[in-house]
Short mmCIF file of N, CA, C and O in Angstrom, two decimals:
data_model
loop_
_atom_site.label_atom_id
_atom_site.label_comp_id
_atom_site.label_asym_id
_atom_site.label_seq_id
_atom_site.Cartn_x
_atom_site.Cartn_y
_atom_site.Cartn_z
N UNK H 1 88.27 106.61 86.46
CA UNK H 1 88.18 107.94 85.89
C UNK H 1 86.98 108.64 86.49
O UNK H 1 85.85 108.14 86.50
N UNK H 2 87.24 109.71 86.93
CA UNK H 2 86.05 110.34 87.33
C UNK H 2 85.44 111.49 86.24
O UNK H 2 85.90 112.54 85.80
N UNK H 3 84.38 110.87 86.07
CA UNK H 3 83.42 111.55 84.89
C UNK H 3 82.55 112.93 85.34
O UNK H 3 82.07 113.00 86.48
N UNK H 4 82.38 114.03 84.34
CA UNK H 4 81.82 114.66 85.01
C UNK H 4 80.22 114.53 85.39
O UNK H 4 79.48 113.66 84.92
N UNK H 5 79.91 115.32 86.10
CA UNK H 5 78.13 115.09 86.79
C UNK H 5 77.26 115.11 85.37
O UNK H 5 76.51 114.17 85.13
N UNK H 6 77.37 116.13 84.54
CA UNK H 6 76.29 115.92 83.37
C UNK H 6 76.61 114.88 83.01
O UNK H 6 75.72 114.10 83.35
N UNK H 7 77.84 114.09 82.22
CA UNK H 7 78.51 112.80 81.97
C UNK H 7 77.37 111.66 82.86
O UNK H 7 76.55 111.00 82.22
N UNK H 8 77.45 111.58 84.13
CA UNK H 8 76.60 110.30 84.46
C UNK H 8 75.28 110.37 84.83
O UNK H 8 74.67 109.42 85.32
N UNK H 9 74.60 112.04 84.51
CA UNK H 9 73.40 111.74 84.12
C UNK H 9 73.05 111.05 83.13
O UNK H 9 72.15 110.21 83.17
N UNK H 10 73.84 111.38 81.99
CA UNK H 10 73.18 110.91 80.55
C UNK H 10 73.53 108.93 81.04
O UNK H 10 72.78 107.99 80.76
N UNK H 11 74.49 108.87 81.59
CA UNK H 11 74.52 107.57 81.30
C UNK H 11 73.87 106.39 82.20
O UNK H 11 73.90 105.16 82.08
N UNK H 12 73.15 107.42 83.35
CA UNK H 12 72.21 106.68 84.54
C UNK H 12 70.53 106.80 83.74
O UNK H 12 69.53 106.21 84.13
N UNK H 13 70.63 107.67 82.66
CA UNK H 13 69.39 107.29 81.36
C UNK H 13 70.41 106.16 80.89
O UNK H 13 70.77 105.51 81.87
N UNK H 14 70.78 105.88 80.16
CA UNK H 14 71.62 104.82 79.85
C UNK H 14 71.26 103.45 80.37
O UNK H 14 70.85 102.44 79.81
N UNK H 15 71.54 103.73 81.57
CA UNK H 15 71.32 102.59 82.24
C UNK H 15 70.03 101.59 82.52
O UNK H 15 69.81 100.39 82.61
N UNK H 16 69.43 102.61 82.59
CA UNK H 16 67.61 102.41 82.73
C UNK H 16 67.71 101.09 81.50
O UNK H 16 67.55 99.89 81.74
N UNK H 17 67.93 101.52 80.58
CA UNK H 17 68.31 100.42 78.68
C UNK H 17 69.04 99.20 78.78
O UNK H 17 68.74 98.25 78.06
N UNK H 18 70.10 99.11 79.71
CA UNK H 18 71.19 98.25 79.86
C UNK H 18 71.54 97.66 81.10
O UNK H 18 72.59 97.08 81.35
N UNK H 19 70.50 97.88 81.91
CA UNK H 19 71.02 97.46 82.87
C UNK H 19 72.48 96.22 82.88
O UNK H 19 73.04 95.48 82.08
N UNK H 20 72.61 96.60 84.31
CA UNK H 20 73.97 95.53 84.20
C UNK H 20 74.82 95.26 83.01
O UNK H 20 75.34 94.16 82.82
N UNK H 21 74.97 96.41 82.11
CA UNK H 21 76.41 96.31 81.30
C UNK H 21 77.29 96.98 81.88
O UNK H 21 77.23 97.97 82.61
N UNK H 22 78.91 95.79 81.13
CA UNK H 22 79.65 96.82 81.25
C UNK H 22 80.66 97.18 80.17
O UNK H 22 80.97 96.30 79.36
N UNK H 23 81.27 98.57 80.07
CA UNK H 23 81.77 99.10 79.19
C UNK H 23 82.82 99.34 79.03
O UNK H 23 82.83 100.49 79.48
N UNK H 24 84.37 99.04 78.53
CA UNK H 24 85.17 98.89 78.83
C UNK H 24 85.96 100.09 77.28
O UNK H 24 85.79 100.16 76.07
N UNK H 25 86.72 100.73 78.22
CA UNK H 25 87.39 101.63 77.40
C UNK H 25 88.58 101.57 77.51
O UNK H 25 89.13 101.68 78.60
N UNK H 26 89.35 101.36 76.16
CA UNK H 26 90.89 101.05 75.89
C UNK H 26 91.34 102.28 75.47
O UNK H 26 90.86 102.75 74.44
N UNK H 27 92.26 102.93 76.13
CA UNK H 27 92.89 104.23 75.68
C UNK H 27 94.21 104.10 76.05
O UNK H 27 94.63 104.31 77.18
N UNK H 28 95.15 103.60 74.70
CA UNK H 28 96.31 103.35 74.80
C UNK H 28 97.24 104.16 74.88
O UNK H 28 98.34 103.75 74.50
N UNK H 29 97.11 105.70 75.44
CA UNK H 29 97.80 106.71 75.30
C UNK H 29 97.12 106.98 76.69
O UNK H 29 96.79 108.16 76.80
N UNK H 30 96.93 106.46 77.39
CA UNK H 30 96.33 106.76 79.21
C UNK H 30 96.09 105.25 79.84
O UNK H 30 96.44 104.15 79.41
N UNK H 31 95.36 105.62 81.00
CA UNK H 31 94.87 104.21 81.29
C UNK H 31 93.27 103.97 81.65
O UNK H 31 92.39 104.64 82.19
N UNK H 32 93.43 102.36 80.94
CA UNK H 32 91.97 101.91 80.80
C UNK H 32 90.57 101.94 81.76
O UNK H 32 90.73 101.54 82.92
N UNK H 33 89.50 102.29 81.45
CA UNK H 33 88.22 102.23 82.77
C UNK H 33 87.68 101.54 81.89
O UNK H 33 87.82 101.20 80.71
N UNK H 34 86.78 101.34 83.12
CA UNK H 34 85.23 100.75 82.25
C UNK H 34 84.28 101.52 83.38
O UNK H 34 84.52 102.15 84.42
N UNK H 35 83.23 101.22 82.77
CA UNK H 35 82.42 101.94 83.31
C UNK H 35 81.03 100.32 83.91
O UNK H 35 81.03 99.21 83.37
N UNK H 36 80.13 100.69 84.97
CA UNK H 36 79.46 99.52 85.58
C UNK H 36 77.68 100.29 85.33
O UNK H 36 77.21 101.04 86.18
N UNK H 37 77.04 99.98 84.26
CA UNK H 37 75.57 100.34 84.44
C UNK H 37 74.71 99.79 84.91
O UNK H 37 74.31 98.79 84.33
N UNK H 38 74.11 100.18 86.07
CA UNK H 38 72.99 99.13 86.35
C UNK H 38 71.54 100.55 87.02
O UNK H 38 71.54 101.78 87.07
N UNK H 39 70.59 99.54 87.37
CA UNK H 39 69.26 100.02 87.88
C UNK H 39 69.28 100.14 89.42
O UNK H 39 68.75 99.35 90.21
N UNK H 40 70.00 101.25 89.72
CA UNK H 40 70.08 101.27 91.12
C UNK H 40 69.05 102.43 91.93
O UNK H 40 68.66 103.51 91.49
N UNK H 41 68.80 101.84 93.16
CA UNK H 41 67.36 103.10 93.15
C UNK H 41 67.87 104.27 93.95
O UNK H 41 67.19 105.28 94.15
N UNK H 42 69.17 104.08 94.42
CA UNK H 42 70.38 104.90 95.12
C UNK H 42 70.46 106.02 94.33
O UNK H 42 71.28 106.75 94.88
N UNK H 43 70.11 106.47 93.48
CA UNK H 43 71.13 106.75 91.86
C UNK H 43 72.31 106.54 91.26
O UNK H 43 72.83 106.95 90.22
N UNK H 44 72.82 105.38 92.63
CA UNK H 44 74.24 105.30 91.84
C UNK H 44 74.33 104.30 90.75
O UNK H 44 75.17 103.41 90.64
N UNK H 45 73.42 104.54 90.02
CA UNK H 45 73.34 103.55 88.59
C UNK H 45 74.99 103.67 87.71
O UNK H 45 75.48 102.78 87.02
N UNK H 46 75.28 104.31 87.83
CA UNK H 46 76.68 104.23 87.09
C UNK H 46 78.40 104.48 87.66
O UNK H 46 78.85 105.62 87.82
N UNK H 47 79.08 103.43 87.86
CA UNK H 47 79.78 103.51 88.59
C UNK H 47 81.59 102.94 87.31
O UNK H 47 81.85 101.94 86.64
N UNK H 48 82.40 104.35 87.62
CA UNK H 48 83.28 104.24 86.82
C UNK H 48 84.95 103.78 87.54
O UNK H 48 85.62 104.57 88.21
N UNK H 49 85.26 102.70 87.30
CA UNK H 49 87.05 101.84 87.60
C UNK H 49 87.95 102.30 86.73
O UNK H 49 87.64 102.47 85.55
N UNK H 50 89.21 102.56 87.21
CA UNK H 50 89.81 102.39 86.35
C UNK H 50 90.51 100.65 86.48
O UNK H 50 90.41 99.86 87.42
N UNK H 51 91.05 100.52 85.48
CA UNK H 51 91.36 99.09 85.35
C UNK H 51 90.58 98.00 84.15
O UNK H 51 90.38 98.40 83.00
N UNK H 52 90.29 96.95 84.48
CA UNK H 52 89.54 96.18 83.20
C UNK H 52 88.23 95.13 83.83
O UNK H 52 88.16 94.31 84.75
N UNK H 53 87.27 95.68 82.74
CA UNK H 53 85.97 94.37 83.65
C UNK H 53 85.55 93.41 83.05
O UNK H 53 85.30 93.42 81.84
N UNK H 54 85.39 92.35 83.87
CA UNK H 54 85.75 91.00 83.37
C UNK H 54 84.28 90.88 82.30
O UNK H 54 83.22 91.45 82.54
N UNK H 55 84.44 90.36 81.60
CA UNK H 55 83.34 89.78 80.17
C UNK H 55 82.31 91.14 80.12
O UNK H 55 81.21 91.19 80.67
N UNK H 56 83.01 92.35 79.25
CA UNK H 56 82.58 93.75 78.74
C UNK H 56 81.44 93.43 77.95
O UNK H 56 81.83 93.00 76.86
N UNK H 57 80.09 93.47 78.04
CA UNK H 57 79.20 93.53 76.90
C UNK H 57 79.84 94.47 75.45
O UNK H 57 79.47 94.21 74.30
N UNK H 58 80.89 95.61 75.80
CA UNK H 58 80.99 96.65 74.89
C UNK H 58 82.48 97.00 75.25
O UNK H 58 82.57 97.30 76.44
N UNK H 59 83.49 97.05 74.66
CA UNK H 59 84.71 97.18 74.22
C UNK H 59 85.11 98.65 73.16
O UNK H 59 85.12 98.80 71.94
N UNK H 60 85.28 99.19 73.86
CA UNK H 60 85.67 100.88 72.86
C UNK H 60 87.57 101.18 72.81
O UNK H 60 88.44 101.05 73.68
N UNK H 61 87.62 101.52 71.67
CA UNK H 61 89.29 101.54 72.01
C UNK H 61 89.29 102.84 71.12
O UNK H 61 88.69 102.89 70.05
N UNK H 62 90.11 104.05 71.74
CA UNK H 62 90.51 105.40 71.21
C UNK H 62 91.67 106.16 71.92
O UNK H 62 92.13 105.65 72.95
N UNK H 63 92.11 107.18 71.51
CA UNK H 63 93.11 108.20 71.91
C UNK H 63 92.23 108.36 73.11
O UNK H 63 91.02 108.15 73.21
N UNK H 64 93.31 108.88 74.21
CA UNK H 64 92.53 109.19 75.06
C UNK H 64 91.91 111.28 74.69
O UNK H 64 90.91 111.87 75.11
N UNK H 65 93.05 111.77 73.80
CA UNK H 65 92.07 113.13 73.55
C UNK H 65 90.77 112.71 72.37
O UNK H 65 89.81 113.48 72.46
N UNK H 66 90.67 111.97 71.67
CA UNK H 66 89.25 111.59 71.20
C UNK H 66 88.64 111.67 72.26
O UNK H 66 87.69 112.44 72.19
N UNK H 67 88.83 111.01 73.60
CA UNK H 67 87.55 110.69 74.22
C UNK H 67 87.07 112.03 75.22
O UNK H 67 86.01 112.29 75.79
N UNK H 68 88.38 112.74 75.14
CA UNK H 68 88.35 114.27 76.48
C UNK H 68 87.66 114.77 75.21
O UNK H 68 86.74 115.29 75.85
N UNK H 69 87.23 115.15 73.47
CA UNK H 69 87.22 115.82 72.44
C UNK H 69 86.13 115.83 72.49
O UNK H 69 85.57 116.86 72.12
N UNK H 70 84.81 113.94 73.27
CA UNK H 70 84.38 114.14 73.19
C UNK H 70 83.03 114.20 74.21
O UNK H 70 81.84 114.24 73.91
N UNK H 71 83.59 114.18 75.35
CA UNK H 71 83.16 114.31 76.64
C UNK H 71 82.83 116.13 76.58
O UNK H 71 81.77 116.76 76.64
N UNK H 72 83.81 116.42 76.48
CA UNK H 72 83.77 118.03 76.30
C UNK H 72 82.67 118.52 75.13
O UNK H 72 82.27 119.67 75.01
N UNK H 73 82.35 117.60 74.46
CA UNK H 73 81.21 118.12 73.27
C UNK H 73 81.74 119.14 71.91
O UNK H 73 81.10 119.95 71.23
N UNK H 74 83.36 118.66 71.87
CA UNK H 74 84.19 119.41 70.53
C UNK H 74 83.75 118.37 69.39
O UNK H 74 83.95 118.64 68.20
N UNK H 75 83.14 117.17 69.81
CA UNK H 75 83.36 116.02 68.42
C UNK H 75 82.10 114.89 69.03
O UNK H 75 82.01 114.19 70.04
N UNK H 76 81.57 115.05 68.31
CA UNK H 76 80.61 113.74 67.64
C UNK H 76 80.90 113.02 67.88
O UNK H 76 82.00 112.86 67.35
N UNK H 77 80.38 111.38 69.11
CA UNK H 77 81.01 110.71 69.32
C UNK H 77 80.40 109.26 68.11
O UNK H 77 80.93 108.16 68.27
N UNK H 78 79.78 109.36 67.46
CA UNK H 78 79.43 109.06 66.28
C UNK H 78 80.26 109.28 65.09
O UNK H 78 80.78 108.41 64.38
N UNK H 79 80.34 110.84 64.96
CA UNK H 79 81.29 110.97 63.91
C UNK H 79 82.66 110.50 63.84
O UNK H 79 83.42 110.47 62.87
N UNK H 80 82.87 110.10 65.17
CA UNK H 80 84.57 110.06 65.27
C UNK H 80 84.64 108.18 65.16
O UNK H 80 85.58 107.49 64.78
N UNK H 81 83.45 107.82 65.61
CA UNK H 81 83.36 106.33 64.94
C UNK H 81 83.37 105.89 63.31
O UNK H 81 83.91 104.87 62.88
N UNK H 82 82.63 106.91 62.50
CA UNK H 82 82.72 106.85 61.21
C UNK H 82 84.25 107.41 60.89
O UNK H 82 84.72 107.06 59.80
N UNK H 83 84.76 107.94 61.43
CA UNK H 83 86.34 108.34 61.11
C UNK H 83 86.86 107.56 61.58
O UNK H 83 88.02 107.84 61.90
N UNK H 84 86.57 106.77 61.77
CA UNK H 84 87.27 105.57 62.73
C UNK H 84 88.62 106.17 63.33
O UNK H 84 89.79 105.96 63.00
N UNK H 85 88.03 107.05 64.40
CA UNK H 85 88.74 107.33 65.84
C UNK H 85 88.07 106.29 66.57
O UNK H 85 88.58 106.41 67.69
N UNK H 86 87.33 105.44 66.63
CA UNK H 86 86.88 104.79 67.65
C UNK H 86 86.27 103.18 67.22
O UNK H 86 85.19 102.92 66.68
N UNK H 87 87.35 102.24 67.67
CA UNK H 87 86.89 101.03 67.48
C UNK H 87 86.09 100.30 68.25
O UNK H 87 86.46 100.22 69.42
N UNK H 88 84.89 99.62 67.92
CA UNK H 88 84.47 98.98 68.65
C UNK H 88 84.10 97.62 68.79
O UNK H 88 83.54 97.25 67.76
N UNK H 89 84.20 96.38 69.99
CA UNK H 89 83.85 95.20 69.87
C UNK H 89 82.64 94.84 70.65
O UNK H 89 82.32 95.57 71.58
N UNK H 90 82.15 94.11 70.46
CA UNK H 90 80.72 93.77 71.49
C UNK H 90 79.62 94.40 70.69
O UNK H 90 79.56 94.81 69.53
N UNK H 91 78.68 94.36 71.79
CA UNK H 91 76.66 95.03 71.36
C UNK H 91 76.92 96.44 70.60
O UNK H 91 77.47 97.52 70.81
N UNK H 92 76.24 95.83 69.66
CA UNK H 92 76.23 97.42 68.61
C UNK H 92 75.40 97.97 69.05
O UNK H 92 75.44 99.14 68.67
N UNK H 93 74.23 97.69 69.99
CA UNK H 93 72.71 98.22 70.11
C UNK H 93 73.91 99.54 71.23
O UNK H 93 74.31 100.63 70.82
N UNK H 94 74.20 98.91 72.60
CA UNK H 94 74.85 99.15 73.26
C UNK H 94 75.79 100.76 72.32
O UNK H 94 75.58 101.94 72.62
N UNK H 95 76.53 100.40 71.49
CA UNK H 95 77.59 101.49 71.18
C UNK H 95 76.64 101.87 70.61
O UNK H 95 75.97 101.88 71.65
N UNK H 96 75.77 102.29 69.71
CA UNK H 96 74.81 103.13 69.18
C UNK H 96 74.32 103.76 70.03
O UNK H 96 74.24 104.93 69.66
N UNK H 97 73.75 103.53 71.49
CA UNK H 97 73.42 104.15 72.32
C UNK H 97 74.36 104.98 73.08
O UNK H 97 73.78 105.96 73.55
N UNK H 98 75.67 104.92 73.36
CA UNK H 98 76.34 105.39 73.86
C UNK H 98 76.39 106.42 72.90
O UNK H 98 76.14 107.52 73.40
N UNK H 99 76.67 106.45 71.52
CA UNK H 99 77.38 107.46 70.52
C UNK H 99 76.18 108.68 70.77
O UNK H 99 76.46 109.80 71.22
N UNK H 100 74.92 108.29 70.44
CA UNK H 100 73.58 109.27 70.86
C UNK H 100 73.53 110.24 72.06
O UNK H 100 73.05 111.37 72.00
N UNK H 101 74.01 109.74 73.01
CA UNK H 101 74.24 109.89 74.69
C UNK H 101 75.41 111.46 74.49
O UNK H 101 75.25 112.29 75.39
N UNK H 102 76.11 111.71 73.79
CA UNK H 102 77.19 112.28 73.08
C UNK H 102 77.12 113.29 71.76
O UNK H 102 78.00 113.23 70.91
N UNK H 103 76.39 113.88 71.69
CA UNK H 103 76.37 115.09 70.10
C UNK H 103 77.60 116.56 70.58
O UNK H 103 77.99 117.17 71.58
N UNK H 104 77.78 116.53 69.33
CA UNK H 104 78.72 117.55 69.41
C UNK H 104 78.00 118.90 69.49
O UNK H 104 77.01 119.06 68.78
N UNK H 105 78.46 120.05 70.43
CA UNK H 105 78.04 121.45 70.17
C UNK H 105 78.46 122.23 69.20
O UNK H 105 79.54 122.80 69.28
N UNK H 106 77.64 122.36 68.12
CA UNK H 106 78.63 123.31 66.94
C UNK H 106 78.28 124.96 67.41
O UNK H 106 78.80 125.90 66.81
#
């Protein structure tokens, strides 16, 4: 999936935190990426597949318009976890950080 440029700023801050995770997003109404964070001095600290990566520190599963709802900044990517639009398995530290990375524009 190609993310947009503000998109992998926030998450090459991200990365700086996590190095070498990876993040794996299940969107059963599209198809799956994950995403690769690491400390690269290139800037290419964040590098996004589609497909599946092997042993995900962080496992997210949603609609894929939850996730355009909230890339676009229509929805809280927090709030839509407490509505449980968005399941998650793995590092909570990890998905807490991601949800932050993400506020909605009212």
């Amino acid at each position: 999936m190609q993310l947009p440029d503000q998109i992998l700023g926030r998450l090459r801050r991200l990365a700086c935190l996590h190095p070498h995770a990876r993040v794996q997003f299940r969107l059963p109404d599209a198809s799956d990426f994950y995403l690769l964070l690491s400390q690269e001095a290139d800037d290419s600290g964040v590098v996004s597949q589609f497909g599946h990566a092997e042993n995900p520190a962080l496992v997210l599963e949603m609609a894929n318009s939850t996730l355009s709802a909230i890339l676009e900044g229509r929805l809280s990517a927090r709030h839509a976890f407490l509505l449980g639009e968005i399941l998650y398995t793995g590092d909570r530290d990890l998905a807490a950080a991601l949800a932050d990375l993400f506020p909605a524009e009212c």
